[in-house]
mmCIF file of C-alpha atoms in Angstrom:
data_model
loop_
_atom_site.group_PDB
_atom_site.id
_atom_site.type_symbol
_atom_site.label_atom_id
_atom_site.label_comp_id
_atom_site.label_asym_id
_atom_site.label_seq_id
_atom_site.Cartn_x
_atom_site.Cartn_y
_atom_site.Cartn_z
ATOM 1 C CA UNK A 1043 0.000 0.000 0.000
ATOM 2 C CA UNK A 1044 1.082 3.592 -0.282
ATOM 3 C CA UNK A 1045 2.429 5.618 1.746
ATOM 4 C CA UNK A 1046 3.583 9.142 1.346
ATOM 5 C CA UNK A 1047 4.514 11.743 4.465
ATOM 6 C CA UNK A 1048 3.978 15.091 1.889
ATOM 7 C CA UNK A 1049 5.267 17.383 4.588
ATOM 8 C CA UNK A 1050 3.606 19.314 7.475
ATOM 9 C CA UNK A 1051 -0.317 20.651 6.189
ATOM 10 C CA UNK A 1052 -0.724 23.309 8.917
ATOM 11 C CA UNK A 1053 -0.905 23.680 12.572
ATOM 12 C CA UNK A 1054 -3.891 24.389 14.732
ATOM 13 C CA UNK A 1055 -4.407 27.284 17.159
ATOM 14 C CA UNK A 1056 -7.247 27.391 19.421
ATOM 15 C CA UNK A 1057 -8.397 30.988 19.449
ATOM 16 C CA UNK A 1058 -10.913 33.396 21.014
ATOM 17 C CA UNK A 1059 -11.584 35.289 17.521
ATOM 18 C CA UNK A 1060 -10.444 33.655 13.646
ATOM 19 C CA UNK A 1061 -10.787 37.390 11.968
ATOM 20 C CA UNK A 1062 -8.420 38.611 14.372
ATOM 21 C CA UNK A 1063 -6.101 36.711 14.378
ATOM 22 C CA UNK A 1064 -6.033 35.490 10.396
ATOM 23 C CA UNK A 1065 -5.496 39.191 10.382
ATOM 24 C CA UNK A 1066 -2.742 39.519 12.391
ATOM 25 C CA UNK A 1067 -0.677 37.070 10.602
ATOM 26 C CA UNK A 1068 -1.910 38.084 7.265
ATOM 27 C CA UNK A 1069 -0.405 41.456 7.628
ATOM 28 C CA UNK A 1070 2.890 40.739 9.521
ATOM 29 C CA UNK A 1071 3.542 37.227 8.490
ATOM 30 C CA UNK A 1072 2.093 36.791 5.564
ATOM 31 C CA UNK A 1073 -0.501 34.516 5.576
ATOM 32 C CA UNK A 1074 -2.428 35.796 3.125
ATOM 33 C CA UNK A 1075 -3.981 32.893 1.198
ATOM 34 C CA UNK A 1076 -7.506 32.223 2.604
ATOM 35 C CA UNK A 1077 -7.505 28.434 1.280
ATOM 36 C CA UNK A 1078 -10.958 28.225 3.321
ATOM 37 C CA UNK A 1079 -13.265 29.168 6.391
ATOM 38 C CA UNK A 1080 -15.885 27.207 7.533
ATOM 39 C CA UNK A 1081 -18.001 26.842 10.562
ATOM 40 C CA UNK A 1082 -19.445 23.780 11.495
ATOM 41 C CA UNK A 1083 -20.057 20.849 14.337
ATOM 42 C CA UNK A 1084 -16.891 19.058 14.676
ATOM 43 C CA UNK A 1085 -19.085 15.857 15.691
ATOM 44 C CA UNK A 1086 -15.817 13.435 14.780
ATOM 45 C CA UNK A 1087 -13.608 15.238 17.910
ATOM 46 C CA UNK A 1088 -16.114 14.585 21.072
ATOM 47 C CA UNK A 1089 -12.759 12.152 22.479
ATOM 48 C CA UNK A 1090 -11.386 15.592 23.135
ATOM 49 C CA UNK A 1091 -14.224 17.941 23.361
ATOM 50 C CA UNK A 1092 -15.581 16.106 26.853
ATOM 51 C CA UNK A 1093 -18.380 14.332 24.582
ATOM 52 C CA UNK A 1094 -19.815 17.576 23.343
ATOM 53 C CA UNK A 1095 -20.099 18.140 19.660
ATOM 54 C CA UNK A 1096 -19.085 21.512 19.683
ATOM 55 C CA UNK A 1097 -19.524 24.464 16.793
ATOM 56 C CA UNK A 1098 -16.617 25.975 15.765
ATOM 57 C CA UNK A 1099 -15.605 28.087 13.001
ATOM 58 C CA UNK A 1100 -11.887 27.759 11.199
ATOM 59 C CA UNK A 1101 -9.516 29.229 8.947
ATOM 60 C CA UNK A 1102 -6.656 27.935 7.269
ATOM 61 C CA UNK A 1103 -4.586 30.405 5.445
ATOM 62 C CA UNK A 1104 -1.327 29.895 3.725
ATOM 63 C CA UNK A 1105 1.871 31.557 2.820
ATOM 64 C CA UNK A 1106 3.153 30.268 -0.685
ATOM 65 C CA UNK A 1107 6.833 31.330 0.425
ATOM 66 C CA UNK A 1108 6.731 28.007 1.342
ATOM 67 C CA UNK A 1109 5.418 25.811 4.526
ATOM 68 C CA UNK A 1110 2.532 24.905 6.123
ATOM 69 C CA UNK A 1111 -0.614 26.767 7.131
ATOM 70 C CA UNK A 1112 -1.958 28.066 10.188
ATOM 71 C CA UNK A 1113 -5.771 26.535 10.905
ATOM 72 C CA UNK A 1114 -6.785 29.331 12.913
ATOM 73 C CA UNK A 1115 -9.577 27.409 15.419
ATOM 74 C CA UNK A 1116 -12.577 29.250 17.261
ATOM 75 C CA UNK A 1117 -15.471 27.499 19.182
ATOM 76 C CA UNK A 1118 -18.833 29.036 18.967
ATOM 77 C CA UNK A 1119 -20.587 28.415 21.970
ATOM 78 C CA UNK A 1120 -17.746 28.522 24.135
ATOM 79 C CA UNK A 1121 -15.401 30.515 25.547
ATOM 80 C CA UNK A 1122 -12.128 29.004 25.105
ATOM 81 C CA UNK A 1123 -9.898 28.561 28.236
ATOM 82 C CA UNK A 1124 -5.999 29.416 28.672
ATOM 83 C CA UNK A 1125 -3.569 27.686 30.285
ATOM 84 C CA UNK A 1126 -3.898 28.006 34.181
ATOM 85 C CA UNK A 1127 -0.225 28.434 34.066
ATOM 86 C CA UNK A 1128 2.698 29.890 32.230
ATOM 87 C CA UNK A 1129 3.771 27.506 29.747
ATOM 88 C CA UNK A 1130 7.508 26.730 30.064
ATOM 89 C CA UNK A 1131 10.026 25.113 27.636
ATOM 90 C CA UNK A 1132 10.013 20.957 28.222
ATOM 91 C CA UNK A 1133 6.186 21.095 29.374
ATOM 92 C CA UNK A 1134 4.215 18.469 27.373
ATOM 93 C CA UNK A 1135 2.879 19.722 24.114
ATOM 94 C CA UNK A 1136 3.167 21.932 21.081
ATOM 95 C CA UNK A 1137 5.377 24.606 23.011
ATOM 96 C CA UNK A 1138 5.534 26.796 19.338
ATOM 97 C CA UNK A 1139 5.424 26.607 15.967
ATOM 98 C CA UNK A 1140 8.286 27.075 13.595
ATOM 99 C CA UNK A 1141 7.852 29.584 11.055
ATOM 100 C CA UNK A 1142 11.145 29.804 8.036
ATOM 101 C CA UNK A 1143 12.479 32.604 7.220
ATOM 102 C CA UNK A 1144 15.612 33.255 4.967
ATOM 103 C CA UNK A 1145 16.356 36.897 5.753
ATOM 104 C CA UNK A 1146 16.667 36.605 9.804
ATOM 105 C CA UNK A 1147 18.015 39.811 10.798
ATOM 106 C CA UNK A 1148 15.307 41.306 8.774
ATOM 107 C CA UNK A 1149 12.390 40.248 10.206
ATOM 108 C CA UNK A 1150 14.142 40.606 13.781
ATOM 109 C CA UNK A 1151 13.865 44.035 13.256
ATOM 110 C CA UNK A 1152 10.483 43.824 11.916
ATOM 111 C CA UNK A 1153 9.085 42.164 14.276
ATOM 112 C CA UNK A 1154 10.957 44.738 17.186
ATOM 113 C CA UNK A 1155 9.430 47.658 15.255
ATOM 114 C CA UNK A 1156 5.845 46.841 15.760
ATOM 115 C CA UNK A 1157 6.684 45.784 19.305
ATOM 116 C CA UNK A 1158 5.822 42.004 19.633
ATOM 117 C CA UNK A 1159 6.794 40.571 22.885
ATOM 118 C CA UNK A 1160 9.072 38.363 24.656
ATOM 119 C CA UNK A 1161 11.241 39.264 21.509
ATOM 120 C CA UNK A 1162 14.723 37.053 22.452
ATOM 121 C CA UNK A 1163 18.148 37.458 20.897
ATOM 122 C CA UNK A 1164 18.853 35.756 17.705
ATOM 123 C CA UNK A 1165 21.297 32.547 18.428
ATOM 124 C CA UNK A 1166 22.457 30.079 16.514
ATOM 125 C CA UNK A 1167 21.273 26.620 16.930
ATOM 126 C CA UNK A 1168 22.537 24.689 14.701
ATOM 127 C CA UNK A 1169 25.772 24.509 12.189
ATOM 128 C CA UNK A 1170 24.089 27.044 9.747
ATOM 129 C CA UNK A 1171 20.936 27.892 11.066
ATOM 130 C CA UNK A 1172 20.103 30.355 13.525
ATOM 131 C CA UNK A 1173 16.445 31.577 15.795
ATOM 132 C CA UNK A 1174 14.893 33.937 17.638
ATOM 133 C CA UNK A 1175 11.610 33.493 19.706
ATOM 134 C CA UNK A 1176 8.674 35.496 20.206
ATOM 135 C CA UNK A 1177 5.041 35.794 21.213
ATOM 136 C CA UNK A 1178 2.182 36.675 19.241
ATOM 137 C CA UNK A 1179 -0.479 39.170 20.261
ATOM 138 C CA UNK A 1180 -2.619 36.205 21.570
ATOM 139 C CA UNK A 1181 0.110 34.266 23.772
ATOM 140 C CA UNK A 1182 1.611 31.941 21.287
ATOM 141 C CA UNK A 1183 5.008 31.442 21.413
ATOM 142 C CA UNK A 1184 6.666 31.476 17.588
ATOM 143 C CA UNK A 1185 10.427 30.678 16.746
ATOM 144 C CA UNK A 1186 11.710 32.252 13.447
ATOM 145 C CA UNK A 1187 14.348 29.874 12.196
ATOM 146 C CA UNK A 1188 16.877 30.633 9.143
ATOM 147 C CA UNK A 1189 16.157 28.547 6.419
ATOM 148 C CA UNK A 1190 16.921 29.129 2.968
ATOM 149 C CA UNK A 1191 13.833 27.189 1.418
ATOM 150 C CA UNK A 1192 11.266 29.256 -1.180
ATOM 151 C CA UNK A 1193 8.455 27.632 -3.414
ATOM 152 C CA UNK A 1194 7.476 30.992 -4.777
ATOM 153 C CA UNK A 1195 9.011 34.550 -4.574
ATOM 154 C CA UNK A 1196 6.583 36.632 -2.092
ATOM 155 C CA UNK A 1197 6.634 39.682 -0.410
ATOM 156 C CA UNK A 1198 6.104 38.140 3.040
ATOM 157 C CA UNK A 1199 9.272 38.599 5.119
ATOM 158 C CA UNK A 1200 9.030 34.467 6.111
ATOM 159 C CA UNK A 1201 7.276 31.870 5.018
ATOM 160 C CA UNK A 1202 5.621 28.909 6.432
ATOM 161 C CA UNK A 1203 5.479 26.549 9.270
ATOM 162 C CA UNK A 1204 8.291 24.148 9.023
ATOM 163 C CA UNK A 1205 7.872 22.154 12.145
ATOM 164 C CA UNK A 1206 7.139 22.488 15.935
ATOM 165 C CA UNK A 1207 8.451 22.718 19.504
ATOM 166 C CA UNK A 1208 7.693 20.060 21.480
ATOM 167 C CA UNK A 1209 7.671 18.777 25.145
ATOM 168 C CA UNK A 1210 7.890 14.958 25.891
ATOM 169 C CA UNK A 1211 8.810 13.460 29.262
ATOM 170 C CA UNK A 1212 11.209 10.779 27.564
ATOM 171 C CA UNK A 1213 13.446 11.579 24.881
ATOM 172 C CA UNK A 1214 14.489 8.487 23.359
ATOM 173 C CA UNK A 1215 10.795 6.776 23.339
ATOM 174 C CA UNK A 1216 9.568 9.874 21.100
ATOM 175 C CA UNK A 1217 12.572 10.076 18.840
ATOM 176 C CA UNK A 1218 11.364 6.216 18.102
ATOM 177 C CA UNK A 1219 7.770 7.598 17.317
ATOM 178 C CA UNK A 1220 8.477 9.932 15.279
ATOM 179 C CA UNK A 1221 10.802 8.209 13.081
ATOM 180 C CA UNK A 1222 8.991 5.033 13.014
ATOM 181 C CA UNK A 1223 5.386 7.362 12.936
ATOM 182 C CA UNK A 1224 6.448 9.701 10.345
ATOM 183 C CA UNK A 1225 9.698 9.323 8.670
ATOM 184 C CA UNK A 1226 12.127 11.732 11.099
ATOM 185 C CA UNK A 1227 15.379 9.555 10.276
ATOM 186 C CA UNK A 1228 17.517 12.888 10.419
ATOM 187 C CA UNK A 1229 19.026 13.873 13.541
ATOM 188 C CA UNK A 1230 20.368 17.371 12.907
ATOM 189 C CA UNK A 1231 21.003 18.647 16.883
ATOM 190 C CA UNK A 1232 21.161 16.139 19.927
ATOM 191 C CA UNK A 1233 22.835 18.066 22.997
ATOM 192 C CA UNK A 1234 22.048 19.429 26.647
ATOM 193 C CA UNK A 1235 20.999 23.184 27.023
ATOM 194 C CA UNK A 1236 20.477 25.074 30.049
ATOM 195 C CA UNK A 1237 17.035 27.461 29.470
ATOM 196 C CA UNK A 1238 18.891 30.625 30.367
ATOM 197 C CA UNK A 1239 16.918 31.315 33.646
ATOM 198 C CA UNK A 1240 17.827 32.309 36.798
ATOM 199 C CA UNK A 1241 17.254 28.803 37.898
ATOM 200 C CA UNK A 1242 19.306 27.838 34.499
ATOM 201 C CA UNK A 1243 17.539 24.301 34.229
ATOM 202 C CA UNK A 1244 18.829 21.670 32.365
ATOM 203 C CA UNK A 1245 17.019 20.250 28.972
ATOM 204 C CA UNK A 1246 17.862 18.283 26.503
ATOM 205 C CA UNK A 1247 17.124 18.755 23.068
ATOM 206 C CA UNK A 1248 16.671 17.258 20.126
ATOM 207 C CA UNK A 1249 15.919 18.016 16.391
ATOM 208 C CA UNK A 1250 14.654 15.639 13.781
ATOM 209 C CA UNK A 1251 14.212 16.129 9.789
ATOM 210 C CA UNK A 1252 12.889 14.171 7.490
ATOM 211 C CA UNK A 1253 14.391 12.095 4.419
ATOM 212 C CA UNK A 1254 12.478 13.766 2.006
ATOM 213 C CA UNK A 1255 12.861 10.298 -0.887
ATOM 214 C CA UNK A 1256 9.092 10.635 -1.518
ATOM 215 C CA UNK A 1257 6.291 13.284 -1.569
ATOM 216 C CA UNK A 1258 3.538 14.143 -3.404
ATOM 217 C CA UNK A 1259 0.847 17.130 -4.274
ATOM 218 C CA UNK A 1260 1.639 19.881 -2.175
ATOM 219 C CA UNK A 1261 4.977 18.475 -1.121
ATOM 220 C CA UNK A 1262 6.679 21.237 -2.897
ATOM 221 C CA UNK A 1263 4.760 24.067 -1.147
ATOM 222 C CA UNK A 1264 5.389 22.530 2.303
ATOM 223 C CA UNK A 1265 8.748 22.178 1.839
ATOM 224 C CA UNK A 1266 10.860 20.543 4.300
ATOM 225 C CA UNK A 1267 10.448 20.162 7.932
ATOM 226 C CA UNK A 1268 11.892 19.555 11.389
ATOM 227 C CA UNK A 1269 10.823 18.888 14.864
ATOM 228 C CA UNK A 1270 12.480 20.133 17.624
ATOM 229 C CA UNK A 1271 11.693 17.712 20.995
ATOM 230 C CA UNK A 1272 12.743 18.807 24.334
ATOM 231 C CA UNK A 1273 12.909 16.957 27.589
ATOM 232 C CA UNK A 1274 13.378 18.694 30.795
ATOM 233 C CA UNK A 1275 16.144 16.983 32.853
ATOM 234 C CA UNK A 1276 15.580 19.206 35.788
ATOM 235 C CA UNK A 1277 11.808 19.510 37.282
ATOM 236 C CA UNK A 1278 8.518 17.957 36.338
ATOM 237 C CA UNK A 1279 7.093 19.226 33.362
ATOM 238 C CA UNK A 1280 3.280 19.899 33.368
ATOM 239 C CA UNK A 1281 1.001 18.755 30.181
ATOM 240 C CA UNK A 1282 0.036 22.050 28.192
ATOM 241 C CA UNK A 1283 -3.652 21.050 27.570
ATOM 242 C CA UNK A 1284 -4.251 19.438 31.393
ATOM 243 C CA UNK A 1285 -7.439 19.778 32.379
ATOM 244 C CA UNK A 1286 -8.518 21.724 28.902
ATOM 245 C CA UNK A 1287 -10.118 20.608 26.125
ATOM 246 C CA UNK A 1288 -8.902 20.428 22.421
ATOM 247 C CA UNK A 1289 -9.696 23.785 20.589
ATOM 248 C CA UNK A 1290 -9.105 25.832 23.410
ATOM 249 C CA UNK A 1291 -6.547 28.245 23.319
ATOM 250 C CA UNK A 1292 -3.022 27.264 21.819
ATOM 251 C CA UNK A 1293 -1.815 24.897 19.368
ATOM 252 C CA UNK A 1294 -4.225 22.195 19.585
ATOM 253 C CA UNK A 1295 -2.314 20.104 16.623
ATOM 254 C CA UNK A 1296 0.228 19.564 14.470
ATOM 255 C CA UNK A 1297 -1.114 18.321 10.734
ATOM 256 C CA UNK A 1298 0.358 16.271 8.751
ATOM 257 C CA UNK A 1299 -0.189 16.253 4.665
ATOM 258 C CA UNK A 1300 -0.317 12.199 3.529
ATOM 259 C CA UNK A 1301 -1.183 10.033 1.424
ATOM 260 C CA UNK A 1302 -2.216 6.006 2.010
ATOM 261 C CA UNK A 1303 -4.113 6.747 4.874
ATOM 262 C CA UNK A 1304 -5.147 3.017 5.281
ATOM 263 C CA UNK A 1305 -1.232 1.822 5.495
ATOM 264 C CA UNK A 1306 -0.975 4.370 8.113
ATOM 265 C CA UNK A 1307 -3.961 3.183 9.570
ATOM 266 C CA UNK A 1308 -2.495 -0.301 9.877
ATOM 267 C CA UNK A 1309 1.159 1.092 10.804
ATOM 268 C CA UNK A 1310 -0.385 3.195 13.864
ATOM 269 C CA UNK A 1311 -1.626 -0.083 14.883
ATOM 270 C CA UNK A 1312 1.117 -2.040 14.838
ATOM 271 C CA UNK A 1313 3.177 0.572 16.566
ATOM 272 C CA UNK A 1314 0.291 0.624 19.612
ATOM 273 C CA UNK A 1315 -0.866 4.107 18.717
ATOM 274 C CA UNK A 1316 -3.814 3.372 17.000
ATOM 275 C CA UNK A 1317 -5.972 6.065 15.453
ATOM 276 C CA UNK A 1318 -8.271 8.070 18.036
ATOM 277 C CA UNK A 1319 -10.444 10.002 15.664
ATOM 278 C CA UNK A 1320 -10.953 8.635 12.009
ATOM 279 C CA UNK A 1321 -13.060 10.187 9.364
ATOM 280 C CA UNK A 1322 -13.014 7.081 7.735
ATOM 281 C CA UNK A 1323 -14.120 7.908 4.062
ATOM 282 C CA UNK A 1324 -14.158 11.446 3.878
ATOM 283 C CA UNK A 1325 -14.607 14.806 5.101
ATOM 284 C CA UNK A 1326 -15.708 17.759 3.974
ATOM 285 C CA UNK A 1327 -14.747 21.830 5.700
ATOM 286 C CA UNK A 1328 -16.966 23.548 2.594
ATOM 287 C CA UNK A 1329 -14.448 24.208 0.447
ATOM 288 C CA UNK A 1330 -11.857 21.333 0.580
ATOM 289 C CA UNK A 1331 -12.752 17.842 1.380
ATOM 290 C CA UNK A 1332 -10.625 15.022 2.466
ATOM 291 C CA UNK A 1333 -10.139 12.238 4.688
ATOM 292 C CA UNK A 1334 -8.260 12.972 8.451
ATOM 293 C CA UNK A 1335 -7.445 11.484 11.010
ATOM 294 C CA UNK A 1336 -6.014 11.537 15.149
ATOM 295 C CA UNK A 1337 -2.807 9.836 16.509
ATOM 296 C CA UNK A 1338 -1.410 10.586 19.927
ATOM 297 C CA UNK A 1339 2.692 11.061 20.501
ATOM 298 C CA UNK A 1340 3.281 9.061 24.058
ATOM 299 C CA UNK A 1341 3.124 12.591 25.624
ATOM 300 C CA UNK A 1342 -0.798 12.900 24.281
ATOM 301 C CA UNK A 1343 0.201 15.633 22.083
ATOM 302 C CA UNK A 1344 -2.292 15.558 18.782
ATOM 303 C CA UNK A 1345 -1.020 14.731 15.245
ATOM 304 C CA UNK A 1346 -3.499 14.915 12.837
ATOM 305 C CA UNK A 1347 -3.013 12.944 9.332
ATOM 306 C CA UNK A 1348 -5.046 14.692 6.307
ATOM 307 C CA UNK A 1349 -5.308 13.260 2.892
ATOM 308 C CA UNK A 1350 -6.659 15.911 0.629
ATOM 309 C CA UNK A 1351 -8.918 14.733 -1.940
ATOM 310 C CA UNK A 1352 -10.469 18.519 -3.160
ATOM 311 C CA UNK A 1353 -8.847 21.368 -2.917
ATOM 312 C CA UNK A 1354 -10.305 25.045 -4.445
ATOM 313 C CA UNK A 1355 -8.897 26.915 -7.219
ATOM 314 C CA UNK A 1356 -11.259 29.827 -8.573
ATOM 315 C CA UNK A 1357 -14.816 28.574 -6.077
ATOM 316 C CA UNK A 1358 -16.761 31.214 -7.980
ATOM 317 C CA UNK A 1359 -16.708 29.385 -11.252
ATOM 318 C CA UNK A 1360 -16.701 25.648 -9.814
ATOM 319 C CA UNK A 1361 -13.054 24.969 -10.179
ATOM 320 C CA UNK A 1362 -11.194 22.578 -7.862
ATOM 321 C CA UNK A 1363 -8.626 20.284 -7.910
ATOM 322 C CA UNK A 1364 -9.154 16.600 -7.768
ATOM 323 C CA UNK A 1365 -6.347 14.777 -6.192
ATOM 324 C CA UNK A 1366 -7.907 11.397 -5.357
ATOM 325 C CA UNK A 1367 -6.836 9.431 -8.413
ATOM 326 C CA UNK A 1368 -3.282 11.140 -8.448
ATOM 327 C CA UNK A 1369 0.425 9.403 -8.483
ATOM 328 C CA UNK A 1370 1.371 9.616 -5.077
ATOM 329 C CA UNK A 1371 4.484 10.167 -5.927
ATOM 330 C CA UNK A 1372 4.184 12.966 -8.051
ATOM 331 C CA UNK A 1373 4.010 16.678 -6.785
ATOM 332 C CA UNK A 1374 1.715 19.271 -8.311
ATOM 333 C CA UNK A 1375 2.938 21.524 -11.321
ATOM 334 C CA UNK A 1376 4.254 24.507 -9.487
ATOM 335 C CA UNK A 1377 2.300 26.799 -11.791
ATOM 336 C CA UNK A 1378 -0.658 24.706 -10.378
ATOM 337 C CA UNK A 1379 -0.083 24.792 -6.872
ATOM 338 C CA UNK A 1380 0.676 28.819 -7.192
ATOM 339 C CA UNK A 1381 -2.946 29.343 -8.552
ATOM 340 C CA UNK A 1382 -3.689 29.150 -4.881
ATOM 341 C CA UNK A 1383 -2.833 32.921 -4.835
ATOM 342 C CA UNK A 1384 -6.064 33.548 -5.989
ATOM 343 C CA UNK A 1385 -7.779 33.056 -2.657
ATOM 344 C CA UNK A 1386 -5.124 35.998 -1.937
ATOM 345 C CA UNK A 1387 -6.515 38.450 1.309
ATOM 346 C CA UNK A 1388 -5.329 41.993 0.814
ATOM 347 C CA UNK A 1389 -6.723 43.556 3.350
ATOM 348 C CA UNK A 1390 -8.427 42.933 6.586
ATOM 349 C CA UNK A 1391 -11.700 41.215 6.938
#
C-alpha cells in the first residue's frame, strides 16, 4: 500500500476570535492565502471535546513562500480557556510553531518595530541555522528559524510553518515515534541546554528532519520540515492542555499532509498508537474535502493525518482540484499549486 509523508499541512491554534487573528498574521507574516473558512459541528472530535459536539468556526490560510498553514480554530458556543499556568520550555505539548524565514536579521527588526513581545536574541542553533523566539499578540510562542527554502518569490518577510516545539517526558521513546510514525530519520542537533533562567535548568534537546525520498501534491509548497523535541532533565514538566479541552486556546495540533491513509492506519496499529479520531471515508470543511485522522505522541500531544482529496482553485466558477486518483508520488505543477494565490486576502476582513 502507499504511503507518502507530503510534509507538514498546517498547525492548529485554538483561538478566542479567527478574523483577528487570520489578520494579524496576514499582515505581519504573511498569511495571506484564505484556502478556506468554515463553521461547522466538529461531531468526529467529542474524544477531546468532553463528549460535546461543539460548533466551531476555522480558517486555514497559507503563505506560498513556502510551509505549512496556520488553521486558525474558534469554538462558537464557548469561551475558550488558557492555560492556568505559564507555559515553560520541556512542558508536554506543542510549546511553538516554527515559522522559516531566509532573511533573519530582517524580520528581527520587523518584528521589534511593531513591538511584539518576549522578543529574544537571535542565536544560533545549529551549524548554519540560527532563531529567535517570540510571542504573538494572543500568547503563542513562535520561533523564526533561518532557512533558505522558497516555493514561490513573495513579499512576506518568512514563510511557512516548518515544524514544531515540542515537550515529551522521555526523549528516546519519542525520537522512536516519530521516526517510526512519520519518517524523522535525520538527527540534525542532539545536545544538553540550560534554558537561560535564573534557575538555568537543564534540557535536553533534540531536532529531527525528514528524508524527504518521496512526496507528493503539495509536497513542494510545504517544503521541508523539522521537529524540535525537548525533555526537561531538571523539574517535572506539566502537560500544556491538562485539564482543557482540544480547541481551546493554543496549538491544539500539528497536521500532517499524507497520502495512504489506510497503510498508516495499519502502521499506527502495529506501533500501539492506534488512530483516536478517524473520518473514515471522507470529510468535507466547505471548500476542501478530504479524509483525516487523530494519533497521539506518548506525551498525548495531537497529530493529525489529512489526505486531501479537493482542494479550491477559482470557487466562484466551480473549479477545484481533484487529487484522489493522483500518483502519489508525483508533486503538483508549481504553476498549479501557485494558482492558490487567488484566494489571496489583501486587506483585513
Amino acid at each position: 500500500m502507499v504511503e507518502v509523508i507530503n510534509g507538514i499541512q498546517q498547525i492548529g491554534i485554538g483561538v478566542l476570535d479567527t478574523k483577528t487573528v487570520f489578520n494579524w498574521y496576514r499582515k505581519h507574516l504573511g498569511f495571506n492565502v484564505l484556502l478556506f473558512k468554515d463553521e461547522a459541528v466538529a461531531s468526529l472530535m467529542t474524544r477531546y471535546t468532553n463528549g460535546k459536539a461543539e460548533k466551531r468556526d476555522a480558517y486555514l490560510s497559507l503563505n506560498l513562500v513556502g510551509g505549512g498553514g496556520l488553521e486558525i480554530w474558534q469554538f462558537k458556543d464557548r469561551l475558550p480557556a488558557a492555560a492556568q499556568n505559564d507555559i515553560v520550555l520541556g512542558d508536554l505539548g506543542i510549546y511553538a510553531m516554527k515559522i522559516r524565514c531566509k532573511d533573519l536579521v530582517a524580520m528581527h527588526g520587523y518584528l521589534e518595530h511593531i513591538g511584539v513581545l518576549q522578543l529574544t536574541d537571535i542565536i544560533k542553533t545549529l551549524p548554519h541555522s540560527a532563531s529567535f523566539y517570540f510571542d504573538d499578540p494572543f500568547g503563542n510562542k513562535v520561533q523564526m528559524v533561518q532557512d533558505s527554502y522558497m516555493f514561490s518569490a513573495e513579499k512576506s518577510k518568512c514563510g511557512g510553518v516548518m515544524g514544531a516545539v515540542i515537550g515529551v517526558s522521555n526523549m528516546e521513546r519519542s525520537i522512536e515515534f516519530y521516526k517510526r510514525m512519520l519518517g524523522y530519520t535525520v538527527v540534525l542537533y542532539d545536545d544538553i541546554e540550560t534554558n537561560g533562567t535564573a534557575a538555568n535548568k537543564k534540557y535536553r534537546k533534540v531536532i529531527l528532519g525528514q528524508n524527504r525520498k518521496h512526496i507528493g501534491g503539495f509536497g513542494d509548497l510545504l517544503g521541508p520540515t523539522q521537529l524540535e523535541l525537548v525533555e526537561m532533565l531538571q523539574g517535572t514538566p506539566t502537560k500544556i492542555f491538562k485539564d482543557r479541552l482540544w480547541g481551546d486556546l493554543g496549538y491544539i495540533h500539528l497536521c500532517f499532509d499524507v497520502q495512504g491513509m489506510d497503510s498508516l492506519r495499519e502502521k499506527a496499529k502495529i506501533l500501539k498508537t492506534p488512530f483516536t479520531v478517524d473520518s473514515s471515508n471522507s470529510f468535507d470543511m466547505g471548500d476542501a474535502a478530504g479524509h483525516f485522522s487523530y494519533i497521539e505522541d506518548p506525551d498525548g500531544t495531537l497529530i493529525e493525518l489529512v489526505e486531501t482529496h479537493k482542494v479550491p482553485i477559482v470557487k466562484s466558477l466551480g473549479i477545484y482540484l481533484n487529487l484522489k486518483k493522483r500518483d502519489p508520488y508525483k508533486t503538483l505543477p508549481k504553476w498549479l499549486v501557485k494558482s492558490l494565490g487567488l484566494h489571496k486576502v489583501s486587506k483585513d476582513l
